[in-house]
Structure formats: structure tokens, C-alpha cells
PDB file of C-alpha atoms in Angstrom:
ATOM      1  CA  MET A   1     108.731  54.246  92.109  1.00  0.00           C
ATOM      2  CA  SER A   2     108.928  56.544  88.477  1.00  0.00           C
ATOM      3  CA  PRO A   3     109.109  60.025  88.870  1.00  0.00           C
ATOM      4  CA  ILE A   4     105.913  61.095  88.035  1.00  0.00           C
ATOM      5  CA  LEU A   5     104.203  59.743  91.424  1.00  0.00           C
ATOM      6  CA  ARG A   6     107.292  61.283  93.579  1.00  0.00           C
ATOM      7  CA  THR A   7     106.638  64.576  92.293  1.00  0.00           C
ATOM      8  CA  ARG A   8     102.651  64.365  92.618  1.00  0.00           C
ATOM      9  CA  GLU A   9     103.809  63.348  96.440  1.00  0.00           C
ATOM     10  CA  MET A  10     106.233  66.329  97.434  1.00  0.00           C
ATOM     11  CA  SER A  11     102.924  68.532  95.773  1.00  0.00           C
ATOM     12  CA  LEU A  12     100.315  67.034  97.762  1.00  0.00           C
ATOM     13  CA  CYS A  13     102.274  67.545 100.792  1.00  0.00           C
ATOM     14  CA  SER A  14     103.576  71.332  99.941  1.00  0.00           C
ATOM     15  CA  LEU A  15     100.020  72.130  99.682  1.00  0.00           C
ATOM     16  CA  ILE A  16      98.861  70.452 102.711  1.00  0.00           C
ATOM     17  CA  LEU A  17     102.019  72.454 104.258  1.00  0.00           C
ATOM     18  CA  PHE A  18     100.863  75.523 102.822  1.00  0.00           C
ATOM     19  CA  PHE A  19      97.123  75.101 104.337  1.00  0.00           C
ATOM     20  CA  ALA A  20      98.703  73.638 107.396  1.00  0.00           C
ATOM     21  CA  SER A  21     100.778  77.002 107.532  1.00  0.00           C
ATOM     22  CA  ILE A  22      98.092  79.188 106.888  1.00  0.00           C
ATOM     23  CA  SER A  23      95.714  76.996 109.197  1.00  0.00           C
ATOM     24  CA  LEU A  24      97.264  77.876 112.570  1.00  0.00           C
ATOM     25  CA  GLN A  25      98.084  81.897 112.150  1.00  0.00           C
ATOM     26  CA  PHE A  26      94.340  82.084 112.189  1.00  0.00           C
ATOM     27  CA  ILE A  27      94.694  79.386 114.679  1.00  0.00           C
ATOM     28  CA  SER A  28      96.654  81.711 116.770  1.00  0.00           C
ATOM     29  CA  GLY A  29      95.131  84.407 115.913  1.00  0.00           C
ATOM     30  CA  THR A  30      91.915  84.138 117.373  1.00  0.00           C
ATOM     31  CA  SER A  31      93.951  82.838 121.065  1.00  0.00           C
ATOM     32  CA  ASP A  32      92.286  84.352 123.772  1.00  0.00           C
ATOM     33  CA  ASP A  33      94.695  87.214 124.807  1.00  0.00           C
ATOM     34  CA  PRO A  34      92.913  90.681 126.530  1.00  0.00           C
ATOM     35  CA  SER A  35      96.338  92.170 127.584  1.00  0.00           C
ATOM     36  CA  SER A  36      97.846  94.099 124.648  1.00  0.00           C
ATOM     37  CA  SER A  37      93.591  96.175 125.036  1.00  0.00           C
ATOM     38  CA  LYS A  38      93.352  98.602 128.284  1.00  0.00           C
ATOM     39  CA  ASN A  39      89.829  98.035 128.517  1.00  0.00           C
ATOM     40  CA  GLY A  40      88.529  94.955 129.498  1.00  0.00           C
ATOM     41  CA  SER A  41      84.971  94.742 128.484  1.00  0.00           C
ATOM     42  CA  LYS A  42      86.053  95.768 124.847  1.00  0.00           C
ATOM     43  CA  ALA A  43      89.796  93.319 124.800  1.00  0.00           C
ATOM     44  CA  ASN A  44      86.667  91.226 125.330  1.00  0.00           C
ATOM     45  CA  ALA A  45      84.396  91.962 122.629  1.00  0.00           C
ATOM     46  CA  HIS A  46      87.737  92.124 120.486  1.00  0.00           C
ATOM     47  CA  THR A  47      88.611  88.669 121.398  1.00  0.00           C
ATOM     48  CA  SER A  48      84.787  86.735 120.653  1.00  0.00           C
ATOM     49  CA  SER A  49      84.315  88.252 117.336  1.00  0.00           C
ATOM     50  CA  GLY A  50      88.450  87.708 116.464  1.00  0.00           C
ATOM     51  CA  SER A  51      87.557  84.360 117.448  1.00  0.00           C
ATOM     52  CA  ASN A  52      84.171  84.510 115.527  1.00  0.00           C
ATOM     53  CA  SER A  53      85.639  85.817 112.334  1.00  0.00           C
ATOM     54  CA  GLY A  54      89.303  83.815 112.586  1.00  0.00           C
ATOM     55  CA  ARG A  55      87.089  80.185 113.081  1.00  0.00           C
ATOM     56  CA  LYS A  56      85.121  81.402 110.178  1.00  0.00           C
ATOM     57  CA  ILE A  57      87.782  81.875 107.679  1.00  0.00           C
ATOM     58  CA  VAL A  58      88.808  78.623 108.708  1.00  0.00           C
ATOM     59  CA  ILE A  59      86.118  76.303 108.412  1.00  0.00           C
ATOM     60  CA  ILE A  60      85.103  78.762 104.427  1.00  0.00           C
ATOM     61  CA  LEU A  61      88.984  77.560 103.771  1.00  0.00           C
ATOM     62  CA  LEU A  62      88.746  73.611 105.141  1.00  0.00           C
ATOM     63  CA  LEU A  63      84.954  73.787 102.589  1.00  0.00           C
ATOM     64  CA  ILE A  64      87.744  74.926  99.574  1.00  0.00           C
ATOM     65  CA  PHE A  65      89.967  73.105 100.124  1.00  0.00           C
ATOM     66  CA  MET A  66      87.450  70.567 100.519  1.00  0.00           C
ATOM     67  CA  ALA A  67      85.790  70.556  97.201  1.00  0.00           C
ATOM     68  CA  VAL A  68      88.933  71.182  95.573  1.00  0.00           C
ATOM     69  CA  GLY A  69      90.295  68.134  96.400  1.00  0.00           C
ATOM     70  CA  LEU A  70      86.559  66.720  95.813  1.00  0.00           C
ATOM     71  CA  PHE A  71      87.637  68.142  91.891  1.00  0.00           C
ATOM     72  CA  SER A  72      90.597  67.493  91.525  1.00  0.00           C
ATOM     73  CA  PHE A  73      89.570  63.823  92.641  1.00  0.00           C
ATOM     74  CA  PHE A  74      86.572  63.554  90.447  1.00  0.00           C
ATOM     75  CA  LEU A  75      88.603  64.976  86.804  1.00  0.00           C
ATOM     76  CA  PHE A  76      90.971  62.293  87.504  1.00  0.00           C
ATOM     77  CA  LYS A  77      88.331  59.330  87.504  1.00  0.00           C
ATOM     78  CA  PHE A  78      86.630  61.247  84.288  1.00  0.00           C
ATOM     79  CA  TRP A  79      89.932  61.728  82.186  1.00  0.00           C
ATOM     80  CA  GLN A  80      90.797  57.695  83.412  1.00  0.00           C
ATOM     81  CA  LYS A  81      87.421  56.177  81.815  1.00  0.00           C
ATOM     82  CA  LYS A  82      88.693  58.588  78.826  1.00  0.00           C
ATOM     83  CA  LYS A  83      91.830  57.242  78.694  1.00  0.00           C
ATOM     84  CA  ARG A  84      90.732  52.552  79.347  1.00  0.00           C
ATOM     85  CA  GLU A  85      88.275  53.663  76.636  1.00  0.00           C
ATOM     86  CA  GLU A  86      90.757  54.757  74.839  1.00  0.00           C
ATOM     87  CA  GLN A  87      93.107  51.992  74.991  1.00  0.00           C
ATOM     88  CA  TYR A  88      90.337  50.037  74.550  1.00  0.00           C
ATOM     89  CA  ALA A  89      89.005  51.274  71.566  1.00  0.00           C
ATOM     90  CA  ARG A  90      93.190  50.951  70.258  1.00  0.00           C
ATOM     91  CA  LEU A  91      93.144  47.408  71.178  1.00  0.00           C
ATOM     92  CA  LEU A  92      89.636  46.558  69.563  1.00  0.00           C
ATOM     93  CA  LYS A  93      90.842  48.732  65.842  1.00  0.00           C
ATOM     94  CA  LEU A  94      94.369  45.949  66.467  1.00  0.00           C
ATOM     95  CA  PHE A  95      92.702  43.475  66.334  1.00  0.00           C
ATOM     96  CA  GLU A  96      90.110  44.052  63.197  1.00  0.00           C
ATOM     97  CA  GLU A  97      89.829  42.243  60.312  1.00  0.00           C
ATOM     98  CA  ASP A  98      90.916  43.516  57.687  1.00  0.00           C
ATOM     99  CA  ASP A  99      89.951  42.830  54.293  1.00  0.00           C
ATOM    100  CA  GLU A 100      92.443  45.279  51.560  1.00  0.00           C
ATOM    101  CA  LEU A 101      95.602  43.553  53.520  1.00  0.00           C
ATOM    102  CA  GLU A 102      94.251  39.897  52.872  1.00  0.00           C
ATOM    103  CA  VAL A 103      93.504  40.248  49.160  1.00  0.00           C
ATOM    104  CA  GLU A 104      97.561  42.242  48.620  1.00  0.00           C
ATOM    105  CA  LEU A 105      98.666  38.985  50.709  1.00  0.00           C
ATOM    106  CA  GLY A 106      96.654  37.185  48.836  1.00  0.00           C
ATOM    107  CA  LEU A 107      94.842  34.994  50.942  1.00  0.00           C
ATOM    108  CA  ARG A 108      91.626  35.512  49.692  1.00  0.00           C
ATOM    109  CA  ASP A 109      90.764  37.112  46.459  1.00  0.00           C
TER     110      ASP A 109
END
């Protein structure tokens, strides 16, 4: 395995770990624990709104993560296509006939 591939795998693992830790923070923040409040009705209203906003934030973060991932994927595919075209052009240039070289070597008059 090449060192570049290992570096990419490590950065991908650290990115996944980062987003997983953030999502766990939101999930633990949305738990239904009314023991900290003395008024039951206020606690219910607070936990339901907190749960709702926590879910929205998690969904938004997941959508952003997916969008960045898809953008990165298509950007990588575009880069691969350009690289392949450049290599093909270099290959064609390598095998094209050069009239000046033949005249210089005396192969053709």
C-alpha cells in the first residue's frame, strides 16, 4: 500500500470519527431527562423542543456531510478523467511521426 493511500485512509477515519463524536453529542443532548427541572410541564415542553432541534441539527449535518462527500467524489472523478486525457495525449505525441527527425537522420530526403 502506498503512503499516500494510507494518509487518505487515516484522514478519512479521523473525519468519520469527528462527525460521529459530534452526532453523539447531539444525541446525548436530546435525551429525555426532566430531573433537572422542577416544573414537569415546562420540562416536557423544553425536552420536546430540544429533541426536535437536535434532530434537525443532526439531519442538517448529515446532509452537509453527504453533499461534501458527493462533491469530493465527482471532483476526484473529474480529476481522474483529466489525468487520463493528458496521459493519452502524451502517448499519442510519443508515437506520432516526426518528419524533421527522419530528415536529420538521413532516413528520408
